[in-house]
mmCIF file of C-alpha atoms and ligand atoms in Angstrom:
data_model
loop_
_atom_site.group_PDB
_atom_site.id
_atom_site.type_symbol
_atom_site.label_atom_id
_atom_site.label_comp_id
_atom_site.label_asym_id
_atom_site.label_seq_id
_atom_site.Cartn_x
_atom_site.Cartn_y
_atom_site.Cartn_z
ATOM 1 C CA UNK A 11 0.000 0.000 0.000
ATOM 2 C CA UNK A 12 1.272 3.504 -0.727
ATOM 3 C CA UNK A 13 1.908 6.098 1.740
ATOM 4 C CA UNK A 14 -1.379 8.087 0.699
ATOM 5 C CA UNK A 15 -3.194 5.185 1.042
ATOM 6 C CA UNK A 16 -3.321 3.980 5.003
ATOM 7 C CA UNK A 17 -6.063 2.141 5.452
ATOM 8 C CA UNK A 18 -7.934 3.749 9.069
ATOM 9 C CA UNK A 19 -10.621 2.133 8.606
ATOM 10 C CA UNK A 20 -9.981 -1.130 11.081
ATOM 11 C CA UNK A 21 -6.862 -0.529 13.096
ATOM 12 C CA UNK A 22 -6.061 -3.637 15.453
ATOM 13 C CA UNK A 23 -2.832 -2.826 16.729
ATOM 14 C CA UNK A 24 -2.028 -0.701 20.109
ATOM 15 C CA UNK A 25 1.408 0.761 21.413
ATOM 16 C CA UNK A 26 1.953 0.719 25.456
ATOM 17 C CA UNK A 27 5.286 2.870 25.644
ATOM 18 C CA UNK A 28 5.711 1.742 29.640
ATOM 19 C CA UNK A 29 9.216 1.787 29.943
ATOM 20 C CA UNK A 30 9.383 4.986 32.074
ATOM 21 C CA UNK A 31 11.190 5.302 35.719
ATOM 22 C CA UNK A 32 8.051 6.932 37.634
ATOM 23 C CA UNK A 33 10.415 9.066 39.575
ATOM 24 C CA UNK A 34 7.685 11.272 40.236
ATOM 25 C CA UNK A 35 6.105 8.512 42.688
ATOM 26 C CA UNK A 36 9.489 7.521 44.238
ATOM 27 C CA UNK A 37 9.870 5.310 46.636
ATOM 28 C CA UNK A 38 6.484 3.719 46.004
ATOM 29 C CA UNK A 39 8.136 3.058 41.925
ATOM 30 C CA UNK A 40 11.115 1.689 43.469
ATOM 31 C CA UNK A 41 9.723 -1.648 43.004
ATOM 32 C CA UNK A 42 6.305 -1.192 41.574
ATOM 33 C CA UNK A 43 6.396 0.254 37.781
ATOM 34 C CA UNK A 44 3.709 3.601 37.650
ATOM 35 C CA UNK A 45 1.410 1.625 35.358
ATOM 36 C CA UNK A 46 0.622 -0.423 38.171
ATOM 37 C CA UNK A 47 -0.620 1.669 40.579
ATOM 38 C CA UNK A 48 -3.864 1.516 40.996
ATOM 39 C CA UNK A 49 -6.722 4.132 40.395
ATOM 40 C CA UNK A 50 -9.502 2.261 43.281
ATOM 41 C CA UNK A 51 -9.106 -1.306 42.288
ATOM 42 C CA UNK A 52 -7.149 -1.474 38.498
ATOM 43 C CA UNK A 53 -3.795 -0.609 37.709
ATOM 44 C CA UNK A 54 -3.353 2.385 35.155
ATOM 45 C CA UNK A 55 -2.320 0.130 32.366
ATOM 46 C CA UNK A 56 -5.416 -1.844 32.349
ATOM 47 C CA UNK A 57 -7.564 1.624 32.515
ATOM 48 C CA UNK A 58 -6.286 2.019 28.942
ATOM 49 C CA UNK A 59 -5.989 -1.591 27.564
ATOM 50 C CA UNK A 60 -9.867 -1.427 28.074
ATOM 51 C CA UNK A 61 -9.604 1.402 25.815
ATOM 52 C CA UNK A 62 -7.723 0.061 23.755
ATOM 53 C CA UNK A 63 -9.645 -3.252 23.843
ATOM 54 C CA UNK A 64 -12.616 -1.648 23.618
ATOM 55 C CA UNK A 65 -12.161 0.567 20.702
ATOM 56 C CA UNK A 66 -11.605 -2.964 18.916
ATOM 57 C CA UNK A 67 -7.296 -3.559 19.144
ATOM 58 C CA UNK A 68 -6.717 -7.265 19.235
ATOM 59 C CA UNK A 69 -2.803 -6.818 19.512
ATOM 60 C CA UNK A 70 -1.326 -4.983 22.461
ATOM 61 C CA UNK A 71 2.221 -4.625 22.000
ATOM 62 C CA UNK A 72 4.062 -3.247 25.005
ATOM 63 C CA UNK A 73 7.770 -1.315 24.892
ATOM 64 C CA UNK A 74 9.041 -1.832 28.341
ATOM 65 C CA UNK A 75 12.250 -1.831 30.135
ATOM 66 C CA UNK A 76 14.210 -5.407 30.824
ATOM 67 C CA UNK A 77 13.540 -4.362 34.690
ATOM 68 C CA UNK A 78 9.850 -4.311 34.630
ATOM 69 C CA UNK A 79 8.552 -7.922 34.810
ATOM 70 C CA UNK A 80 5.818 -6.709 36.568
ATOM 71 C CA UNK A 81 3.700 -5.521 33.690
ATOM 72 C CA UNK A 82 4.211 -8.735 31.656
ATOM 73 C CA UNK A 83 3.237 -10.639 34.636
ATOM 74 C CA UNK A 84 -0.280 -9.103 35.297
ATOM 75 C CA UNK A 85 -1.552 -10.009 32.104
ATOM 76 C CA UNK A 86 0.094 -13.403 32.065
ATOM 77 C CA UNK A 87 -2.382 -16.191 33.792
ATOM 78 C CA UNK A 88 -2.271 -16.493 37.257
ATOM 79 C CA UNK A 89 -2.451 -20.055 37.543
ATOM 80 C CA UNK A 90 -1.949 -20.714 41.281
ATOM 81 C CA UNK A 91 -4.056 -17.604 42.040
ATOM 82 C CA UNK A 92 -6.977 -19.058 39.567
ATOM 83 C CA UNK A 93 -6.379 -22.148 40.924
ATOM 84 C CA UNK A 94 -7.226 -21.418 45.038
ATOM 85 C CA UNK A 95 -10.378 -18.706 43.365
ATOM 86 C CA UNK A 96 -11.766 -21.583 41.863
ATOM 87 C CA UNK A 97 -11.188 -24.575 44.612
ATOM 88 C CA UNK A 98 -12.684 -21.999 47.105
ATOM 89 C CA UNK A 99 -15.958 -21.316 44.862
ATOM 90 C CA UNK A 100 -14.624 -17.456 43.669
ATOM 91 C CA UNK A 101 -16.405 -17.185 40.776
ATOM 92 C CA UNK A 102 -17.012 -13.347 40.225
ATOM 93 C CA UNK A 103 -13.029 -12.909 41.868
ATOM 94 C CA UNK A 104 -11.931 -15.555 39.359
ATOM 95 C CA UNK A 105 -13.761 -13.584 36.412
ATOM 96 C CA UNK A 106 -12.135 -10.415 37.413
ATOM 97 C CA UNK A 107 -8.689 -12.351 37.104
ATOM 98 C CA UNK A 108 -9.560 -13.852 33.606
ATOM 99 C CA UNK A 109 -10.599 -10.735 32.325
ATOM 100 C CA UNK A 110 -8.006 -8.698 32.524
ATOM 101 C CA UNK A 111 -7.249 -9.577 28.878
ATOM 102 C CA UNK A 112 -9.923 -11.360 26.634
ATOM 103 C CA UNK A 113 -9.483 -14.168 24.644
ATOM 104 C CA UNK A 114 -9.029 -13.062 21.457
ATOM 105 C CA UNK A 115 -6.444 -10.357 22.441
ATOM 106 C CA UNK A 116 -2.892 -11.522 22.807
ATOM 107 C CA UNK A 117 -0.204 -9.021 24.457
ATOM 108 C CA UNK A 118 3.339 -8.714 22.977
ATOM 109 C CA UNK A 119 6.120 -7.338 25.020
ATOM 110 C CA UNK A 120 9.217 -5.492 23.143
ATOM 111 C CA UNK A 121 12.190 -4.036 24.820
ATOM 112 C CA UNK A 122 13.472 -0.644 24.479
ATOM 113 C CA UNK A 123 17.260 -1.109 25.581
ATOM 114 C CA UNK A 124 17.893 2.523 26.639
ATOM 115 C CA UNK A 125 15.515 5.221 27.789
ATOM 116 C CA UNK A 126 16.265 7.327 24.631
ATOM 117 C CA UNK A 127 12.277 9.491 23.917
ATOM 118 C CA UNK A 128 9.101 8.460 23.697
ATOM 119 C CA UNK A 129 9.902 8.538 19.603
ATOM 120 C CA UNK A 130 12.221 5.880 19.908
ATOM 121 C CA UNK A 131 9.844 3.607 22.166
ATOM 122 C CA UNK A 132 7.077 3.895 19.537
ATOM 123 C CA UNK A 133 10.067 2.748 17.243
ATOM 124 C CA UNK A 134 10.729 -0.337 19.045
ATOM 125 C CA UNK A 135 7.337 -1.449 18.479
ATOM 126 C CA UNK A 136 7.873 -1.593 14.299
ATOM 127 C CA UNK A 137 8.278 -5.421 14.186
ATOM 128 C CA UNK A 138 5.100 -6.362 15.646
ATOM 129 C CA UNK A 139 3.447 -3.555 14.112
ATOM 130 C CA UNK A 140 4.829 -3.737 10.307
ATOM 131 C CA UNK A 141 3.281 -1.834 7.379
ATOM 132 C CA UNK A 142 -0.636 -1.237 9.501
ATOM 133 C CA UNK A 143 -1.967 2.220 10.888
ATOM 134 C CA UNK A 144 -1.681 2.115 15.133
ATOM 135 C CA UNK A 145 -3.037 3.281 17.904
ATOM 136 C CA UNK A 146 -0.349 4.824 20.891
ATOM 137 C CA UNK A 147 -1.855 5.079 24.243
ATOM 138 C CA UNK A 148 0.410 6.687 26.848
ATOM 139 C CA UNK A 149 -0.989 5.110 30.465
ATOM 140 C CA UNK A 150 -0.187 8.315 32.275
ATOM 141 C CA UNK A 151 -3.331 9.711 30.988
ATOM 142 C CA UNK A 152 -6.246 7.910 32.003
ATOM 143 C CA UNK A 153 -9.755 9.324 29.996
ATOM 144 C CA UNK A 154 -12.670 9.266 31.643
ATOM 145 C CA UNK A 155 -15.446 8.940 29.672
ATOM 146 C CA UNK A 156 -19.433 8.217 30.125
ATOM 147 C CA UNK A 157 -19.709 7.110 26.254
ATOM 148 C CA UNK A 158 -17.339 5.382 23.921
ATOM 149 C CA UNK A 159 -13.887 5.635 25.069
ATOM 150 C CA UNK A 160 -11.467 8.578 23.786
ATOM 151 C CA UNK A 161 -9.167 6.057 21.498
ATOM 152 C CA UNK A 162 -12.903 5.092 20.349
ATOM 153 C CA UNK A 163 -13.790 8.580 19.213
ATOM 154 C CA UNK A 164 -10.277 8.950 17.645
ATOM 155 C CA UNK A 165 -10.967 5.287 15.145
ATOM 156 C CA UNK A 166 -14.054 6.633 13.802
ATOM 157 C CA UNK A 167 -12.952 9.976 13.188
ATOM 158 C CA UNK A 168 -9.360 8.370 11.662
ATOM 159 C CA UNK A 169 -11.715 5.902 9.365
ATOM 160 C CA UNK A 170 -14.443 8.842 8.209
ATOM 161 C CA UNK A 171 -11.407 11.503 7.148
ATOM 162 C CA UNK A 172 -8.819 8.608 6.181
ATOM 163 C CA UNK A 173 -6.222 10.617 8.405
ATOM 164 C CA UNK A 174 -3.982 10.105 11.545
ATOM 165 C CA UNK A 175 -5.516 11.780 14.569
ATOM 166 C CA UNK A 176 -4.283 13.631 18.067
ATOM 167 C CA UNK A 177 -6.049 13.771 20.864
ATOM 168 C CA UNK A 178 -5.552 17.711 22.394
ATOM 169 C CA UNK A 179 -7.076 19.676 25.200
ATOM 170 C CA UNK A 180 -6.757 23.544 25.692
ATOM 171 C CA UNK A 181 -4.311 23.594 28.771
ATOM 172 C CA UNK A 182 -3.608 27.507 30.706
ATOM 173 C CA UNK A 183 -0.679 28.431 29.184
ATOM 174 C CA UNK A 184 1.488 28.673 31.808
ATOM 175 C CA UNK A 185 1.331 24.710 31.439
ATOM 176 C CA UNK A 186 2.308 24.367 27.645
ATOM 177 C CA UNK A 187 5.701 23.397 28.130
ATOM 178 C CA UNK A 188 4.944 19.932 30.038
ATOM 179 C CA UNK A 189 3.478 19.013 26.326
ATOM 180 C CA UNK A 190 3.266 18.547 22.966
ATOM 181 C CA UNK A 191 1.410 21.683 21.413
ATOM 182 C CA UNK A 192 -0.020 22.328 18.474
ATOM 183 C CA UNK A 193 -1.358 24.755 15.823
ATOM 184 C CA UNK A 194 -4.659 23.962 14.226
ATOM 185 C CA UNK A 195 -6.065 27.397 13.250
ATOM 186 C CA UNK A 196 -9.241 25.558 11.359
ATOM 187 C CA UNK A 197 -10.846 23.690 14.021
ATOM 188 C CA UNK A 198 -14.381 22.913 12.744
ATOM 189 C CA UNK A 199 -16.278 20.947 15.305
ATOM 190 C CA UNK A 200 -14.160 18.981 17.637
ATOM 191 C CA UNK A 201 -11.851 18.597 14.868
ATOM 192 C CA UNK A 202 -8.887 20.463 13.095
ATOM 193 C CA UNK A 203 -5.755 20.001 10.322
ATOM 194 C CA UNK A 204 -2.358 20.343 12.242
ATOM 195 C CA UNK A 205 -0.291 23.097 10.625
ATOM 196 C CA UNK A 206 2.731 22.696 12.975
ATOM 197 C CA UNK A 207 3.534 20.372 16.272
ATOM 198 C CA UNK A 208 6.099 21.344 18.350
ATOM 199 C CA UNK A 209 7.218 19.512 22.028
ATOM 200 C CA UNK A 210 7.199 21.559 25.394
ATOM 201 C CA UNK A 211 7.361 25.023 24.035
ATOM 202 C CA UNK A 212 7.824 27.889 26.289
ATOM 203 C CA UNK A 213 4.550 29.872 27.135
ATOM 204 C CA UNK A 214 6.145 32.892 24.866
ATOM 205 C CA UNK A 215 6.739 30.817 21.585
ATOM 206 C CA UNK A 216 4.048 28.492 22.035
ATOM 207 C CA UNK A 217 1.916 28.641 18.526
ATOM 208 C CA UNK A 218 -1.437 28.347 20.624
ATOM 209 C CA UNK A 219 -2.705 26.380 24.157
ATOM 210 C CA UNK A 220 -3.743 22.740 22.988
ATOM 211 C CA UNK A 221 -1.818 20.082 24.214
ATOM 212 C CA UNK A 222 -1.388 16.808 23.120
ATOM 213 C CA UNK A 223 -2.737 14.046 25.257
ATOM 214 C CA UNK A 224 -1.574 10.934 25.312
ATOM 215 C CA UNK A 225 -3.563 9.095 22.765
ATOM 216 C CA UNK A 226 -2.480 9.103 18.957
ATOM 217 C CA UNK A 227 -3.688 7.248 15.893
ATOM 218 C CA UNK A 228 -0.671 6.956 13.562
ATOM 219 C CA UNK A 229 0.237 5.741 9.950
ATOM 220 C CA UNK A 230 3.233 3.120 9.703
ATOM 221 C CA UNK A 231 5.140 6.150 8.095
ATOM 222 C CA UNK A 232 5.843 7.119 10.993
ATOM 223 C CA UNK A 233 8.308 4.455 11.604
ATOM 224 C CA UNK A 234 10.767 5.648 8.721
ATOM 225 C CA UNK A 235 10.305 9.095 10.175
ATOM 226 C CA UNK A 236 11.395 8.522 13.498
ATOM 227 C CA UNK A 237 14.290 6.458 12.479
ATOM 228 C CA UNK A 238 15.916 9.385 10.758
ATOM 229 C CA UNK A 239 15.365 11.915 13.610
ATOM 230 C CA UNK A 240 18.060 13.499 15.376
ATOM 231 C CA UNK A 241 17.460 13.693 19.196
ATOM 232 C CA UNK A 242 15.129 16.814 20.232
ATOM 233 C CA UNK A 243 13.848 18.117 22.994
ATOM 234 C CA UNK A 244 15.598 16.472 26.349
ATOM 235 C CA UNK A 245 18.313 15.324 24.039
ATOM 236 C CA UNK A 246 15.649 12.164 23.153
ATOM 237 C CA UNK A 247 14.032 11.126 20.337
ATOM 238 C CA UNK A 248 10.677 12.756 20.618
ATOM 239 C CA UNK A 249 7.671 11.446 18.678
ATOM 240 C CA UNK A 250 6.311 14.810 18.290
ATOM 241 C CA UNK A 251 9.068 15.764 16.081
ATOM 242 C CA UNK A 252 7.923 12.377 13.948
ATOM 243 C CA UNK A 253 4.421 13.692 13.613
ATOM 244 C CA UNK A 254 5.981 16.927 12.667
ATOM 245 C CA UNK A 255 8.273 15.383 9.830
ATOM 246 C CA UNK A 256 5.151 13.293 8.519
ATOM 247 C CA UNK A 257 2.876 16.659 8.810
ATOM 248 C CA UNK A 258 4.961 17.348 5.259
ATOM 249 C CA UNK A 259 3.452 14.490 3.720
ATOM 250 C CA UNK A 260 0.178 13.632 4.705
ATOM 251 C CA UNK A 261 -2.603 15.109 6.442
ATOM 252 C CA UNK A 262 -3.085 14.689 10.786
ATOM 253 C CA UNK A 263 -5.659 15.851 12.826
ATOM 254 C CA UNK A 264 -6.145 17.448 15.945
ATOM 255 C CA UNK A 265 -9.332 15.862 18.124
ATOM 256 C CA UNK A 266 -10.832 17.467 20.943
ATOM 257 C CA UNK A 267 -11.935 14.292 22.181
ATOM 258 C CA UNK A 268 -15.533 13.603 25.031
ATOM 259 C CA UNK A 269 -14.094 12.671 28.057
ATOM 260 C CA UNK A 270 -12.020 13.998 30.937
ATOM 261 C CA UNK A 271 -8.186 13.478 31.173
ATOM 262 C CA UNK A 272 -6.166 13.281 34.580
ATOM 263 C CA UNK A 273 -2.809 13.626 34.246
ATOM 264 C CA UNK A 274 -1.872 10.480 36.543
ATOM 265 C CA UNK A 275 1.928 10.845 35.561
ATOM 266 C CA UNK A 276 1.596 13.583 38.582
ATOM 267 C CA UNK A 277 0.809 13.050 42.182
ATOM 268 C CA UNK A 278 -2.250 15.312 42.015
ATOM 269 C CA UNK A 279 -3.318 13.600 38.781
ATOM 270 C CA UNK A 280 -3.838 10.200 39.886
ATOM 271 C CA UNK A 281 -5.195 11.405 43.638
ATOM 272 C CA UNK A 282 -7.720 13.442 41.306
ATOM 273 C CA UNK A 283 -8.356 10.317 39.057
ATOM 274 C CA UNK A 284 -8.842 8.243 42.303
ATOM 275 C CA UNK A 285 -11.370 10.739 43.593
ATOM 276 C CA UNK A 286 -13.865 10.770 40.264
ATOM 277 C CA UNK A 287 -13.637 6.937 40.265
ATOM 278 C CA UNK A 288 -14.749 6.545 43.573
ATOM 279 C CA UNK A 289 -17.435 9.236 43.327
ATOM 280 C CA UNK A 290 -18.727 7.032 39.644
ATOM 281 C CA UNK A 291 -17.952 3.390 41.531
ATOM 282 C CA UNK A 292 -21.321 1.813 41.799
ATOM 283 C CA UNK A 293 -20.183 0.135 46.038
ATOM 284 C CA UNK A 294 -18.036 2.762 46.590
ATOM 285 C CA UNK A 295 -19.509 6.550 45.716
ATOM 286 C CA UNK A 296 -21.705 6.716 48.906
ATOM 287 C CA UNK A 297 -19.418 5.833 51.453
ATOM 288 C CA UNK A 298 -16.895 8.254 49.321
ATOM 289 C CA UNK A 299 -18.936 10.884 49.013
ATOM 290 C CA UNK A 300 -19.522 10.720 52.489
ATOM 291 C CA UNK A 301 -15.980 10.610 53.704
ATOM 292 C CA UNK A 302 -15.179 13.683 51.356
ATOM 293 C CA UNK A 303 -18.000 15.858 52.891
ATOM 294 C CA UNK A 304 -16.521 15.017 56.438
ATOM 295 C CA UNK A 305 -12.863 15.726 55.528
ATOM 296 C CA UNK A 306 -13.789 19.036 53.545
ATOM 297 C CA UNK A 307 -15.946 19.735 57.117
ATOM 298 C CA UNK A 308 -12.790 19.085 59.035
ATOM 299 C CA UNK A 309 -10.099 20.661 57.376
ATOM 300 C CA UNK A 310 -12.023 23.916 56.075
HETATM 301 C C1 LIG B 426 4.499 13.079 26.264
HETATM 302 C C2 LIG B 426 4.645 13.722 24.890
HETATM 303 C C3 LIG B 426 3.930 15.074 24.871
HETATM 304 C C4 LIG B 426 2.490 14.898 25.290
HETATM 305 C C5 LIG B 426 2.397 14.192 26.660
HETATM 306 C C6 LIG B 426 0.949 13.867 26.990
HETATM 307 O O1 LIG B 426 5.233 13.853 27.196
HETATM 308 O O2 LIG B 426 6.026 13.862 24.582
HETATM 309 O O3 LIG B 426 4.000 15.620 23.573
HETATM 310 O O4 LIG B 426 1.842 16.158 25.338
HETATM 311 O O5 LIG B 426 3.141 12.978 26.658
HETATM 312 O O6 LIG B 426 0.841 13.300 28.249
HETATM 313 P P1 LIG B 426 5.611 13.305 28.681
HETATM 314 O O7 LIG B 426 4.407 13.554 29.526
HETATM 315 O O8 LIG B 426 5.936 11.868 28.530
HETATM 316 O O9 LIG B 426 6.784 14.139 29.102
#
């Protein structure tokens, strides 16, 4: 297939980049990789491998370090574990177990050997990935959504307007250089052509105040792209700077996508996150809400 002719229309294949150090939530990521902390009962990850799942991606292919078995283990079976659930009659404990993956989704782990940019991660994933349009779903931001999940929203849009896609949100501009920004001057609807894509700008320079979020529906272009990148920002290979490069060639849009986004690379982020699940959590909200009202009352 040509370059101008990607196929969006049933994208199966989802990147995990996961091999991040967490220092933020040091000493708690000393031993337990950020993607497995948990938001009430789940760990990140599997927050957006039901998106992922969801939006219809049968092959989850995850670039993580050669430290962090962790990940690889949690969606590995649990044989003792299923074993004891079912002897002792767990039935809706074993199902929660089983289901962390379906069946007809296998996971693939790939190794990124140094910690050289999110760029170079997505680049690590080209074998399992080959010549198909992909989905990347950075972890950090978990979407909450009431209807079909952002990466969802992002497929049909990709498949109607045969382009990549970018999930953005307006951010205060104080805040645009923790992200990718970028310029979209014709937003009609939720939707808008990138002109130019630039990582972490500062405020004064920045072409305008929507950020990229972590969720990104790519053409296997991309690949060749990143491979011929010098390091950018941070001295790493930054995908951003890919998605520039391929701006040049084919069309990308920016999505405002339905849903809210916490930022759960940051302490606040996930405590937020942990808050609006409880508050949605069909045991939990009541005694939640309660406990909130009480602490508000007790620290005003
Ligand atoms: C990465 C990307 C950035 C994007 C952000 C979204 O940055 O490089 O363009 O806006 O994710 O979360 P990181 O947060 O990994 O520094």
């Amino acid at each position: 297939m040509s370059r101008a002719e990607v196929d969006y229309r049933r994208i199966r294949k989802a990147v995990f980049p996961v091999a991040g150090l967490g220092t933020r939530f040091l000493p708690a990521t000393k031993t337990v990789p950020k993607e497995m902390l948990p938001v009430v009962d789940r760990p990140l990850i599997q927050y957006a491998v039901d998106e992922a799942v969801a939006a219809g991606c049968d092959t989850l292919v995850f670039v993580t370090n050669r430290y962090k078995h962790a990940i690889a283990d949690y969606f590995d079976k649990a044989y003792e574990l299923e074993h004891r659930l079912e002897q002792g009659g767990k039935d809706d404990l074993l199902e929660l177990v089983r289901n962390v993956l379906p069946d007809h989704v296998r996971a693939v782990f790939v190794t990124q050997p140094e910690a050289r940019g999110l760029g170079h991660a997505v680049l690590c994933a080209q074998p399992v990935i080959g010549d198909e349009p992909f989905a990347v779903l950075l972890p950090d931001d978990l979407i909450f959504a009431r209807g079909p999940g952002a990466l969802e929203q992002m497929f049909a849009l990709a498949s109607e307007s045969a382009a990549g896609v970018v999930a953005v949100q307006d951010v205060p501009r104080e805040q645009v250089s923790s992200y990718g920004i970028v310029d979209a001057p014709r937003f009609s609807g939720d939707s808008g052509r990138i002109e130019l894509i630039v990582e972490k700008p500062a405020p004064e320079v920045a072409p305008s105040t929507l950020a990229v979020v972590g969720r990104y529906v790519l053409p296997p272009r991309i690949f060749s792209l990143l491979e011929s990148l010098v390091p950018g920002r941070g001295g790493e290979i930054q995908l951003t700077d890919g998605i520039e490069a391929l701006l040049q060639e084919s069309p990308m849009l920016a999505y405002r996508f339905a849903g809210r986004r916490f930022d759960c690379g940051s302490r606040i982020g996930l405590i937020e996150a942990t808050i609006q699940f409880a508050l949605e959590h069909d045991d939990l909200a009541e005694e939640a809400r309660r406990y909130m009202r009480a602490a508000l009352e007790q620290n005003a």
